[in-house]
């Protein structure tokens, strides 16, 4: 990847910053393209002089994307949202990126999708991700599509969200406690992205589902986070009927989920038995036990100075 120009659409986000770090360490030139490039300037010290570029772009505007990917050797599209116009960002936007990359003559495109992506999904999130994959394939057939399960890491908005809730509330409600996840470390996903960029001949045109070594239930995850953060809340498994009622109102103050997230939780978020995964990239994924305790200590009452049994 040395000296190649890689454009990261949404590169200042959670996963994007890890991919940028990997690429910069390999000597690649990195162009971060997002609506507010100033929000990604923290990446600049990771590279040498002139190694990083920043450009404003909007995935919904084809002309904007075309300018962002001009001259690129490879492109990664990280853009994803949890609420709002899913179709515009995750379907049409993904198609805009793939079309622009094809016209720019780049050799590799990695599209970050998600387990559960399906054009027929009852969830708008899953449906738009599936539609986006189809649009990417139509415009750039040799794109590599990566579908991670829940991605965890120091800056994530999943494990940290629950850890903060557990630290603040004596009672923690659990929705769909039996729903299963396969959390995957953000650093491992970043390595898979870079491998796909480096070897488009080997990984192009394929779809990979990425998960960690452990499968956990929602209730098991809550209990584990509580133990790691030294908390002992009362954990209440909400009946599905009650959870559905809460979700029907969208997001209420204190409500654990939105309506669309409730639909997503009806299906397990784990790697399919016959899917190509981390092993295809030669990556042995790290378990949560080896990574997360290092930052979950901040949620202990006295931080790292809390006494442990």
PDB file of C-alpha atoms in Angstrom:
ATOM      1  CA  UNK A   1       0.000   0.000   0.000  1.00  0.00           C
ATOM      2  CA  UNK A   2       3.015   2.320   0.169  1.00  0.00           C
ATOM      3  CA  UNK A   3       2.410   5.642  -1.618  1.00  0.00           C
ATOM      4  CA  UNK A   4      -1.037   4.573  -2.835  1.00  0.00           C
ATOM      5  CA  UNK A   5      -3.857   7.073  -2.363  1.00  0.00           C
ATOM      6  CA  UNK A   6      -6.742   5.593  -0.391  1.00  0.00           C
ATOM      7  CA  UNK A   7      -9.895   7.640   0.086  1.00  0.00           C
ATOM      8  CA  UNK A   8     -11.906   6.886   3.205  1.00  0.00           C
ATOM      9  CA  UNK A   9     -15.527   8.025   2.888  1.00  0.00           C
ATOM     10  CA  UNK A  10     -16.545   8.712   6.471  1.00  0.00           C
ATOM     11  CA  UNK A  11     -12.989   7.979   7.559  1.00  0.00           C
ATOM     12  CA  UNK A  12     -13.154  10.032  10.746  1.00  0.00           C
ATOM     13  CA  UNK A  13     -15.672   7.674  12.314  1.00  0.00           C
ATOM     14  CA  UNK A  14     -15.146   4.807  14.731  1.00  0.00           C
ATOM     15  CA  UNK A  15     -13.880   2.160  12.284  1.00  0.00           C
ATOM     16  CA  UNK A  16     -12.418   4.661   9.835  1.00  0.00           C
ATOM     17  CA  UNK A  17      -9.843   6.002  12.290  1.00  0.00           C
ATOM     18  CA  UNK A  18      -8.440   2.506  12.851  1.00  0.00           C
ATOM     19  CA  UNK A  19      -8.218   1.828   9.122  1.00  0.00           C
ATOM     20  CA  UNK A  20      -6.515   5.202   8.615  1.00  0.00           C
ATOM     21  CA  UNK A  21      -3.956   4.332  11.286  1.00  0.00           C
ATOM     22  CA  UNK A  22      -3.194   0.979   9.625  1.00  0.00           C
ATOM     23  CA  UNK A  23      -2.816   2.573   6.192  1.00  0.00           C
ATOM     24  CA  UNK A  24      -0.633   5.437   7.383  1.00  0.00           C
ATOM     25  CA  UNK A  25       1.672   2.978   9.139  1.00  0.00           C
ATOM     26  CA  UNK A  26       2.071   1.154   5.807  1.00  0.00           C
ATOM     27  CA  UNK A  27       3.052   4.352   4.023  1.00  0.00           C
ATOM     28  CA  UNK A  28      -0.182   4.892   2.128  1.00  0.00           C
ATOM     29  CA  UNK A  29      -1.525   8.365   1.472  1.00  0.00           C
ATOM     30  CA  UNK A  30      -4.929   8.783   3.096  1.00  0.00           C
ATOM     31  CA  UNK A  31      -7.685  11.149   2.005  1.00  0.00           C
ATOM     32  CA  UNK A  32     -10.494  11.471   4.544  1.00  0.00           C
ATOM     33  CA  UNK A  33     -13.758  12.560   2.929  1.00  0.00           C
ATOM     34  CA  UNK A  34     -16.788  13.428   5.048  1.00  0.00           C
ATOM     35  CA  UNK A  35     -19.385  16.135   5.538  1.00  0.00           C
ATOM     36  CA  UNK A  36     -17.357  17.840   8.260  1.00  0.00           C
ATOM     37  CA  UNK A  37     -13.656  17.184   7.558  1.00  0.00           C
ATOM     38  CA  UNK A  38     -12.645  19.327  10.535  1.00  0.00           C
ATOM     39  CA  UNK A  39     -14.031  16.584  12.780  1.00  0.00           C
ATOM     40  CA  UNK A  40     -11.365  14.226  11.393  1.00  0.00           C
ATOM     41  CA  UNK A  41      -8.329  16.481  11.841  1.00  0.00           C
ATOM     42  CA  UNK A  42      -7.273  14.437  14.877  1.00  0.00           C
ATOM     43  CA  UNK A  43      -5.949  11.905  12.346  1.00  0.00           C
ATOM     44  CA  UNK A  44      -3.374  14.321  10.918  1.00  0.00           C
ATOM     45  CA  UNK A  45      -0.620  13.686  13.527  1.00  0.00           C
ATOM     46  CA  UNK A  46      -0.757   9.953  12.726  1.00  0.00           C
ATOM     47  CA  UNK A  47       0.870  10.533   9.336  1.00  0.00           C
ATOM     48  CA  UNK A  48       3.943  12.261   8.003  1.00  0.00           C
ATOM     49  CA  UNK A  49       3.943  15.659   6.315  1.00  0.00           C
ATOM     50  CA  UNK A  50       1.564  15.559   3.350  1.00  0.00           C
ATOM     51  CA  UNK A  51       0.465  11.985   4.008  1.00  0.00           C
ATOM     52  CA  UNK A  52      -3.104  12.909   4.994  1.00  0.00           C
ATOM     53  CA  UNK A  53      -5.685  14.929   3.100  1.00  0.00           C
ATOM     54  CA  UNK A  54      -9.138  16.124   4.155  1.00  0.00           C
ATOM     55  CA  UNK A  55     -12.029  16.983   1.894  1.00  0.00           C
ATOM     56  CA  UNK A  56     -15.677  17.885   2.440  1.00  0.00           C
ATOM     57  CA  UNK A  57     -18.138  15.607   0.696  1.00  0.00           C
ATOM     58  CA  UNK A  58     -21.747  14.462   0.892  1.00  0.00           C
ATOM     59  CA  UNK A  59     -22.521  10.882  -0.037  1.00  0.00           C
ATOM     60  CA  UNK A  60     -25.927  11.952  -1.316  1.00  0.00           C
ATOM     61  CA  UNK A  61     -24.355  14.162  -4.020  1.00  0.00           C
ATOM     62  CA  UNK A  62     -22.673  12.264  -6.890  1.00  0.00           C
ATOM     63  CA  UNK A  63     -20.650  15.322  -7.950  1.00  0.00           C
ATOM     64  CA  UNK A  64     -19.293  15.660  -4.431  1.00  0.00           C
ATOM     65  CA  UNK A  65     -18.253  12.014  -4.287  1.00  0.00           C
ATOM     66  CA  UNK A  66     -16.639  12.208  -7.744  1.00  0.00           C
ATOM     67  CA  UNK A  67     -14.358  15.020  -6.568  1.00  0.00           C
ATOM     68  CA  UNK A  68     -13.501  13.143  -3.378  1.00  0.00           C
ATOM     69  CA  UNK A  69     -12.360   9.928  -5.109  1.00  0.00           C
ATOM     70  CA  UNK A  70     -10.578  11.547  -8.054  1.00  0.00           C
ATOM     71  CA  UNK A  71      -7.099  10.065  -8.479  1.00  0.00           C
ATOM     72  CA  UNK A  72      -7.645   7.384  -5.826  1.00  0.00           C
ATOM     73  CA  UNK A  73      -6.048   3.963  -6.054  1.00  0.00           C
ATOM     74  CA  UNK A  74      -8.568   2.507  -3.596  1.00  0.00           C
ATOM     75  CA  UNK A  75     -11.669   3.619  -1.696  1.00  0.00           C
ATOM     76  CA  UNK A  76     -13.503   2.504   1.444  1.00  0.00           C
ATOM     77  CA  UNK A  77     -17.092   3.511   2.175  1.00  0.00           C
ATOM     78  CA  UNK A  78     -17.781   3.530   5.916  1.00  0.00           C
ATOM     79  CA  UNK A  79     -20.952   5.621   5.858  1.00  0.00           C
ATOM     80  CA  UNK A  80     -23.773   4.226   7.968  1.00  0.00           C
ATOM     81  CA  UNK A  81     -26.476   5.736  10.150  1.00  0.00           C
ATOM     82  CA  UNK A  82     -28.693   4.439  12.963  1.00  0.00           C
ATOM     83  CA  UNK A  83     -31.570   6.821  12.348  1.00  0.00           C
ATOM     84  CA  UNK A  84     -32.750   9.117   9.588  1.00  0.00           C
ATOM     85  CA  UNK A  85     -33.019   8.537   5.838  1.00  0.00           C
ATOM     86  CA  UNK A  86     -31.511   5.060   5.606  1.00  0.00           C
ATOM     87  CA  UNK A  87     -32.245   4.731   1.888  1.00  0.00           C
ATOM     88  CA  UNK A  88     -30.483   7.971   0.969  1.00  0.00           C
ATOM     89  CA  UNK A  89     -27.299   7.232   2.903  1.00  0.00           C
ATOM     90  CA  UNK A  90     -26.944   3.446   2.947  1.00  0.00           C
ATOM     91  CA  UNK A  91     -28.492   2.514  -0.404  1.00  0.00           C
ATOM     92  CA  UNK A  92     -28.351   5.390  -2.900  1.00  0.00           C
ATOM     93  CA  UNK A  93     -25.266   6.850  -1.222  1.00  0.00           C
ATOM     94  CA  UNK A  94     -23.410   3.544  -1.473  1.00  0.00           C
ATOM     95  CA  UNK A  95     -24.347   3.347  -5.146  1.00  0.00           C
ATOM     96  CA  UNK A  96     -23.076   6.888  -5.686  1.00  0.00           C
ATOM     97  CA  UNK A  97     -19.718   5.911  -4.214  1.00  0.00           C
ATOM     98  CA  UNK A  98     -19.379   2.746  -6.312  1.00  0.00           C
ATOM     99  CA  UNK A  99     -20.270   4.563  -9.525  1.00  0.00           C
ATOM    100  CA  UNK A 100     -17.764   7.329  -8.810  1.00  0.00           C
ATOM    101  CA  UNK A 101     -15.034   4.828  -7.960  1.00  0.00           C
ATOM    102  CA  UNK A 102     -15.622   2.951 -11.208  1.00  0.00           C
ATOM    103  CA  UNK A 103     -15.377   6.176 -13.222  1.00  0.00           C
ATOM    104  CA  UNK A 104     -12.238   7.219 -11.340  1.00  0.00           C
ATOM    105  CA  UNK A 105     -10.510   3.976 -12.322  1.00  0.00           C
ATOM    106  CA  UNK A 106      -9.603   2.872  -8.790  1.00  0.00           C
ATOM    107  CA  UNK A 107      -8.449  -0.720  -8.448  1.00  0.00           C
ATOM    108  CA  UNK A 108     -10.209  -1.549  -5.172  1.00  0.00           C
ATOM    109  CA  UNK A 109     -13.396  -0.672  -3.317  1.00  0.00           C
ATOM    110  CA  UNK A 110     -14.401  -1.923   0.121  1.00  0.00           C
ATOM    111  CA  UNK A 111     -18.012  -1.411   1.160  1.00  0.00           C
ATOM    112  CA  UNK A 112     -18.712  -1.662   4.895  1.00  0.00           C
ATOM    113  CA  UNK A 113     -22.095  -3.299   5.292  1.00  0.00           C
ATOM    114  CA  UNK A 114     -23.493  -5.293   8.237  1.00  0.00           C
ATOM    115  CA  UNK A 115     -24.644  -8.765   9.150  1.00  0.00           C
ATOM    116  CA  UNK A 116     -28.370  -8.811   8.465  1.00  0.00           C
ATOM    117  CA  UNK A 117     -28.121  -6.777   5.260  1.00  0.00           C
ATOM    118  CA  UNK A 118     -31.052  -7.917   3.140  1.00  0.00           C
ATOM    119  CA  UNK A 119     -33.153  -6.023   0.570  1.00  0.00           C
ATOM    120  CA  UNK A 120     -36.198  -7.786   2.034  1.00  0.00           C
ATOM    121  CA  UNK A 121     -35.434  -7.077   5.695  1.00  0.00           C
ATOM    122  CA  UNK A 122     -38.360  -5.736   7.783  1.00  0.00           C
ATOM    123  CA  UNK A 123     -35.877  -3.263   9.277  1.00  0.00           C
ATOM    124  CA  UNK A 124     -35.149  -0.102   7.273  1.00  0.00           C
ATOM    125  CA  UNK A 125     -31.517  -0.348   8.394  1.00  0.00           C
ATOM    126  CA  UNK A 126     -31.055  -3.922   7.186  1.00  0.00           C
ATOM    127  CA  UNK A 127     -33.074  -3.306   4.033  1.00  0.00           C
ATOM    128  CA  UNK A 128     -31.054  -0.236   3.013  1.00  0.00           C
ATOM    129  CA  UNK A 129     -27.780  -2.060   3.699  1.00  0.00           C
ATOM    130  CA  UNK A 130     -28.930  -4.885   1.418  1.00  0.00           C
ATOM    131  CA  UNK A 131     -30.024  -2.459  -1.281  1.00  0.00           C
ATOM    132  CA  UNK A 132     -26.702  -0.670  -0.959  1.00  0.00           C
ATOM    133  CA  UNK A 133     -24.793  -3.908  -1.485  1.00  0.00           C
ATOM    134  CA  UNK A 134     -26.767  -4.576  -4.679  1.00  0.00           C
ATOM    135  CA  UNK A 135     -26.091  -1.072  -6.001  1.00  0.00           C
ATOM    136  CA  UNK A 136     -22.383  -1.410  -5.229  1.00  0.00           C
ATOM    137  CA  UNK A 137     -22.175  -4.758  -7.006  1.00  0.00           C
ATOM    138  CA  UNK A 138     -23.974  -3.345 -10.061  1.00  0.00           C
ATOM    139  CA  UNK A 139     -21.618  -0.373 -10.375  1.00  0.00           C
ATOM    140  CA  UNK A 140     -18.347  -1.990  -9.233  1.00  0.00           C
ATOM    141  CA  UNK A 141     -18.620  -5.813  -9.466  1.00  0.00           C
ATOM    142  CA  UNK A 142     -15.176  -6.419  -7.945  1.00  0.00           C
ATOM    143  CA  UNK A 143     -15.946  -4.534  -4.740  1.00  0.00           C
ATOM    144  CA  UNK A 144     -15.244  -6.340  -1.474  1.00  0.00           C
ATOM    145  CA  UNK A 145     -18.225  -6.241   0.882  1.00  0.00           C
ATOM    146  CA  UNK A 146     -17.547  -6.660   4.598  1.00  0.00           C
ATOM    147  CA  UNK A 147     -20.397  -7.422   6.990  1.00  0.00           C
ATOM    148  CA  UNK A 148     -19.238  -7.127  10.604  1.00  0.00           C
ATOM    149  CA  UNK A 149     -21.312  -8.066  13.619  1.00  0.00           C
ATOM    150  CA  UNK A 150     -21.311  -5.576  16.503  1.00  0.00           C
ATOM    151  CA  UNK A 151     -17.923  -3.830  16.430  1.00  0.00           C
ATOM    152  CA  UNK A 152     -16.408  -3.068  19.824  1.00  0.00           C
ATOM    153  CA  UNK A 153     -13.521  -0.850  20.859  1.00  0.00           C
ATOM    154  CA  UNK A 154     -12.591   2.020  23.131  1.00  0.00           C
ATOM    155  CA  UNK A 155     -14.645   4.590  21.186  1.00  0.00           C
ATOM    156  CA  UNK A 156     -17.639   2.393  20.313  1.00  0.00           C
ATOM    157  CA  UNK A 157     -21.253   3.414  20.791  1.00  0.00           C
ATOM    158  CA  UNK A 158     -22.480  -0.032  21.814  1.00  0.00           C
ATOM    159  CA  UNK A 159     -20.516  -1.439  24.748  1.00  0.00           C
ATOM    160  CA  UNK A 160     -19.878   2.071  26.070  1.00  0.00           C
ATOM    161  CA  UNK A 161     -23.551   2.960  25.859  1.00  0.00           C
ATOM    162  CA  UNK A 162     -24.536   0.025  28.040  1.00  0.00           C
ATOM    163  CA  UNK A 163     -21.606   0.558  30.396  1.00  0.00           C
ATOM    164  CA  UNK A 164     -22.685   4.175  30.961  1.00  0.00           C
ATOM    165  CA  UNK A 165     -26.280   3.098  31.560  1.00  0.00           C
ATOM    166  CA  UNK A 166     -25.205   0.427  34.032  1.00  0.00           C
ATOM    167  CA  UNK A 167     -22.977   2.891  35.896  1.00  0.00           C
ATOM    168  CA  UNK A 168     -25.767   5.477  36.150  1.00  0.00           C
ATOM    169  CA  UNK A 169     -28.863   3.412  36.879  1.00  0.00           C
ATOM    170  CA  UNK A 170     -29.634   0.999  39.745  1.00  0.00           C
ATOM    171  CA  UNK A 171     -32.074  -0.866  37.479  1.00  0.00           C
ATOM    172  CA  UNK A 172     -31.156  -1.852  33.920  1.00  0.00           C
ATOM    173  CA  UNK A 173     -33.884  -3.032  31.517  1.00  0.00           C
ATOM    174  CA  UNK A 174     -32.869  -5.624  28.922  1.00  0.00           C
ATOM    175  CA  UNK A 175     -34.678  -5.899  25.600  1.00  0.00           C
ATOM    176  CA  UNK A 176     -34.552  -9.218  23.737  1.00  0.00           C
ATOM    177  CA  UNK A 177     -32.213 -10.748  26.293  1.00  0.00           C
ATOM    178  CA  UNK A 178     -31.843 -13.907  24.199  1.00  0.00           C
ATOM    179  CA  UNK A 179     -30.752 -12.119  21.015  1.00  0.00           C
ATOM    180  CA  UNK A 180     -27.261 -13.257  20.043  1.00  0.00           C
ATOM    181  CA  UNK A 181     -24.276 -11.204  18.872  1.00  0.00           C
ATOM    182  CA  UNK A 182     -20.723 -12.015  17.807  1.00  0.00           C
ATOM    183  CA  UNK A 183     -18.768  -8.894  18.864  1.00  0.00           C
ATOM    184  CA  UNK A 184     -15.666  -8.244  16.781  1.00  0.00           C
ATOM    185  CA  UNK A 185     -12.754  -5.994  17.741  1.00  0.00           C
ATOM    186  CA  UNK A 186     -12.444  -2.832  15.655  1.00  0.00           C
ATOM    187  CA  UNK A 187      -8.710  -3.356  15.171  1.00  0.00           C
ATOM    188  CA  UNK A 188      -9.340  -6.770  13.616  1.00  0.00           C
ATOM    189  CA  UNK A 189     -11.968  -5.366  11.251  1.00  0.00           C
ATOM    190  CA  UNK A 190      -9.505  -2.633  10.243  1.00  0.00           C
ATOM    191  CA  UNK A 191      -6.899  -5.266   9.398  1.00  0.00           C
ATOM    192  CA  UNK A 192      -9.450  -7.074   7.206  1.00  0.00           C
ATOM    193  CA  UNK A 193     -10.262  -3.823   5.392  1.00  0.00           C
ATOM    194  CA  UNK A 194      -6.590  -3.146   4.661  1.00  0.00           C
ATOM    195  CA  UNK A 195      -6.035  -6.729   3.493  1.00  0.00           C
ATOM    196  CA  UNK A 196      -8.936  -6.394   1.059  1.00  0.00           C
ATOM    197  CA  UNK A 197      -7.529  -3.104  -0.255  1.00  0.00           C
ATOM    198  CA  UNK A 198      -4.049  -4.561  -0.686  1.00  0.00           C
ATOM    199  CA  UNK A 199      -5.192  -7.687  -2.555  1.00  0.00           C
ATOM    200  CA  UNK A 200      -8.248  -6.850  -4.692  1.00  0.00           C
ATOM    201  CA  UNK A 201      -7.419  -9.736  -6.996  1.00  0.00           C
ATOM    202  CA  UNK A 202      -7.833 -12.158  -4.102  1.00  0.00           C
ATOM    203  CA  UNK A 203     -10.731 -10.588  -2.204  1.00  0.00           C
ATOM    204  CA  UNK A 204     -12.559  -8.514  -4.819  1.00  0.00           C
ATOM    205  CA  UNK A 205     -16.081  -9.513  -5.810  1.00  0.00           C
ATOM    206  CA  UNK A 206     -16.680 -11.375  -2.549  1.00  0.00           C
ATOM    207  CA  UNK A 207     -18.699 -10.835   0.622  1.00  0.00           C
ATOM    208  CA  UNK A 208     -17.281 -11.630   4.068  1.00  0.00           C
ATOM    209  CA  UNK A 209     -19.046 -11.766   7.433  1.00  0.00           C
ATOM    210  CA  UNK A 210     -16.820 -10.732  10.321  1.00  0.00           C
ATOM    211  CA  UNK A 211     -17.329 -11.844  13.896  1.00  0.00           C
ATOM    212  CA  UNK A 212     -15.244 -12.382  16.992  1.00  0.00           C
ATOM    213  CA  UNK A 213     -14.499 -15.725  18.687  1.00  0.00           C
ATOM    214  CA  UNK A 214     -17.409 -15.474  21.153  1.00  0.00           C
ATOM    215  CA  UNK A 215     -21.169 -15.507  20.687  1.00  0.00           C
ATOM    216  CA  UNK A 216     -23.023 -13.717  23.487  1.00  0.00           C
ATOM    217  CA  UNK A 217     -26.648 -12.980  24.276  1.00  0.00           C
ATOM    218  CA  UNK A 218     -27.862  -9.492  25.025  1.00  0.00           C
ATOM    219  CA  UNK A 219     -28.470 -10.456  28.668  1.00  0.00           C
ATOM    220  CA  UNK A 220     -25.074 -12.133  28.904  1.00  0.00           C
ATOM    221  CA  UNK A 221     -23.414  -9.018  27.498  1.00  0.00           C
ATOM    222  CA  UNK A 222     -25.118  -6.780  30.062  1.00  0.00           C
ATOM    223  CA  UNK A 223     -24.063  -9.067  32.911  1.00  0.00           C
ATOM    224  CA  UNK A 224     -20.489  -9.181  31.600  1.00  0.00           C
ATOM    225  CA  UNK A 225     -20.227  -5.392  31.251  1.00  0.00           C
ATOM    226  CA  UNK A 226     -21.607  -4.952  34.775  1.00  0.00           C
ATOM    227  CA  UNK A 227     -19.017  -7.345  36.182  1.00  0.00           C
ATOM    228  CA  UNK A 228     -16.155  -5.664  34.297  1.00  0.00           C
ATOM    229  CA  UNK A 229     -17.203  -2.219  35.488  1.00  0.00           C
ATOM    230  CA  UNK A 230     -17.666  -3.290  39.102  1.00  0.00           C
ATOM    231  CA  UNK A 231     -21.402  -2.612  39.124  1.00  0.00           C
ATOM    232  CA  UNK A 232     -24.239  -4.672  40.602  1.00  0.00           C
ATOM    233  CA  UNK A 233     -27.461  -3.293  39.115  1.00  0.00           C
ATOM    234  CA  UNK A 234     -30.817  -5.030  39.165  1.00  0.00           C
ATOM    235  CA  UNK A 235     -31.131  -6.391  35.623  1.00  0.00           C
ATOM    236  CA  UNK A 236     -34.711  -6.791  34.409  1.00  0.00           C
ATOM    237  CA  UNK A 237     -35.565  -8.777  31.281  1.00  0.00           C
ATOM    238  CA  UNK A 238     -38.457  -6.931  29.640  1.00  0.00           C
ATOM    239  CA  UNK A 239     -41.199  -9.060  28.078  1.00  0.00           C
ATOM    240  CA  UNK A 240     -41.332  -8.793  24.303  1.00  0.00           C
ATOM    241  CA  UNK A 241     -44.814  -7.264  24.431  1.00  0.00           C
ATOM    242  CA  UNK A 242     -43.612  -4.428  26.654  1.00  0.00           C
ATOM    243  CA  UNK A 243     -40.470  -3.874  24.562  1.00  0.00           C
ATOM    244  CA  UNK A 244     -42.557  -3.710  21.391  1.00  0.00           C
ATOM    245  CA  UNK A 245     -44.804  -1.088  22.988  1.00  0.00           C
ATOM    246  CA  UNK A 246     -41.807   1.062  23.969  1.00  0.00           C
ATOM    247  CA  UNK A 247     -40.283   0.701  20.515  1.00  0.00           C
ATOM    248  CA  UNK A 248     -43.595   1.601  18.844  1.00  0.00           C
ATOM    249  CA  UNK A 249     -43.214   5.151  20.145  1.00  0.00           C
ATOM    250  CA  UNK A 250     -39.765   5.462  18.619  1.00  0.00           C
ATOM    251  CA  UNK A 251     -37.124   6.739  20.991  1.00  0.00           C
ATOM    252  CA  UNK A 252     -38.445   7.936  24.343  1.00  0.00           C
ATOM    253  CA  UNK A 253     -36.281   9.358  27.142  1.00  0.00           C
ATOM    254  CA  UNK A 254     -34.781   6.296  28.783  1.00  0.00           C
ATOM    255  CA  UNK A 255     -36.167   3.894  26.191  1.00  0.00           C
ATOM    256  CA  UNK A 256     -33.530   1.305  25.217  1.00  0.00           C
ATOM    257  CA  UNK A 257     -34.385   1.011  21.507  1.00  0.00           C
ATOM    258  CA  UNK A 258     -36.040   2.595  18.511  1.00  0.00           C
ATOM    259  CA  UNK A 259     -38.716   0.903  16.434  1.00  0.00           C
ATOM    260  CA  UNK A 260     -36.261  -0.059  13.718  1.00  0.00           C
ATOM    261  CA  UNK A 261     -33.719  -1.419  16.198  1.00  0.00           C
ATOM    262  CA  UNK A 262     -36.476  -3.579  17.681  1.00  0.00           C
ATOM    263  CA  UNK A 263     -37.053  -5.117  14.263  1.00  0.00           C
ATOM    264  CA  UNK A 264     -33.328  -5.776  13.893  1.00  0.00           C
ATOM    265  CA  UNK A 265     -33.239  -7.559  17.251  1.00  0.00           C
ATOM    266  CA  UNK A 266     -35.695 -10.173  16.008  1.00  0.00           C
ATOM    267  CA  UNK A 267     -32.767 -11.905  14.300  1.00  0.00           C
ATOM    268  CA  UNK A 268     -29.392 -12.990  15.695  1.00  0.00           C
ATOM    269  CA  UNK A 269     -26.398 -10.905  14.609  1.00  0.00           C
ATOM    270  CA  UNK A 270     -23.901 -13.715  14.089  1.00  0.00           C
ATOM    271  CA  UNK A 271     -21.774 -15.017  11.221  1.00  0.00           C
ATOM    272  CA  UNK A 272     -23.589 -17.521   9.013  1.00  0.00           C
ATOM    273  CA  UNK A 273     -22.111 -21.050   9.244  1.00  0.00           C
ATOM    274  CA  UNK A 274     -21.240 -21.124   5.540  1.00  0.00           C
ATOM    275  CA  UNK A 275     -19.957 -17.533   5.277  1.00  0.00           C
ATOM    276  CA  UNK A 276     -16.356 -16.604   4.574  1.00  0.00           C
ATOM    277  CA  UNK A 277     -14.992 -14.694   7.535  1.00  0.00           C
ATOM    278  CA  UNK A 278     -11.882 -13.571   9.383  1.00  0.00           C
ATOM    279  CA  UNK A 279      -9.994 -16.758   8.576  1.00  0.00           C
ATOM    280  CA  UNK A 280      -9.975 -15.803   4.886  1.00  0.00           C
ATOM    281  CA  UNK A 281      -7.767 -12.835   5.810  1.00  0.00           C
ATOM    282  CA  UNK A 282      -5.537 -14.895   8.095  1.00  0.00           C
ATOM    283  CA  UNK A 283      -6.832 -13.010  11.153  1.00  0.00           C
ATOM    284  CA  UNK A 284      -7.417 -14.666  14.517  1.00  0.00           C
ATOM    285  CA  UNK A 285      -9.979 -12.323  16.125  1.00  0.00           C
ATOM    286  CA  UNK A 286      -9.412 -11.084  19.661  1.00  0.00           C
ATOM    287  CA  UNK A 287     -12.003 -11.884  22.363  1.00  0.00           C
ATOM    288  CA  UNK A 288     -13.696  -9.108  24.312  1.00  0.00           C
ATOM    289  CA  UNK A 289     -12.071 -10.379  27.509  1.00  0.00           C
ATOM    290  CA  UNK A 290      -8.661  -9.501  26.098  1.00  0.00           C
ATOM    291  CA  UNK A 291      -9.525  -5.961  24.997  1.00  0.00           C
ATOM    292  CA  UNK A 292     -12.521  -4.358  26.680  1.00  0.00           C
ATOM    293  CA  UNK A 293     -11.490  -4.473  30.371  1.00  0.00           C
ATOM    294  CA  UNK A 294      -8.674  -2.035  29.553  1.00  0.00           C
ATOM    295  CA  UNK A 295     -11.133   0.783  28.929  1.00  0.00           C
ATOM    296  CA  UNK A 296     -14.216  -0.358  30.886  1.00  0.00           C
ATOM    297  CA  UNK A 297     -12.284   0.443  34.053  1.00  0.00           C
ATOM    298  CA  UNK A 298     -13.368   4.070  33.553  1.00  0.00           C
ATOM    299  CA  UNK A 299     -16.915   3.063  34.541  1.00  0.00           C
ATOM    300  CA  UNK A 300     -15.849   1.762  37.952  1.00  0.00           C
ATOM    301  CA  UNK A 301     -16.790   3.994  40.856  1.00  0.00           C
ATOM    302  CA  UNK A 302     -13.141   4.876  41.543  1.00  0.00           C
ATOM    303  CA  UNK A 303     -11.752   4.033  38.143  1.00  0.00           C
ATOM    304  CA  UNK A 304      -8.652   1.847  38.094  1.00  0.00           C
ATOM    305  CA  UNK A 305      -8.227   2.428  41.830  1.00  0.00           C
ATOM    306  CA  UNK A 306     -11.349   0.417  42.628  1.00  0.00           C
ATOM    307  CA  UNK A 307     -10.541  -2.604  44.777  1.00  0.00           C
ATOM    308  CA  UNK A 308     -11.312  -5.964  43.166  1.00  0.00           C
ATOM    309  CA  UNK A 309     -12.056  -9.239  44.890  1.00  0.00           C
TER     310      UNK A 309
END
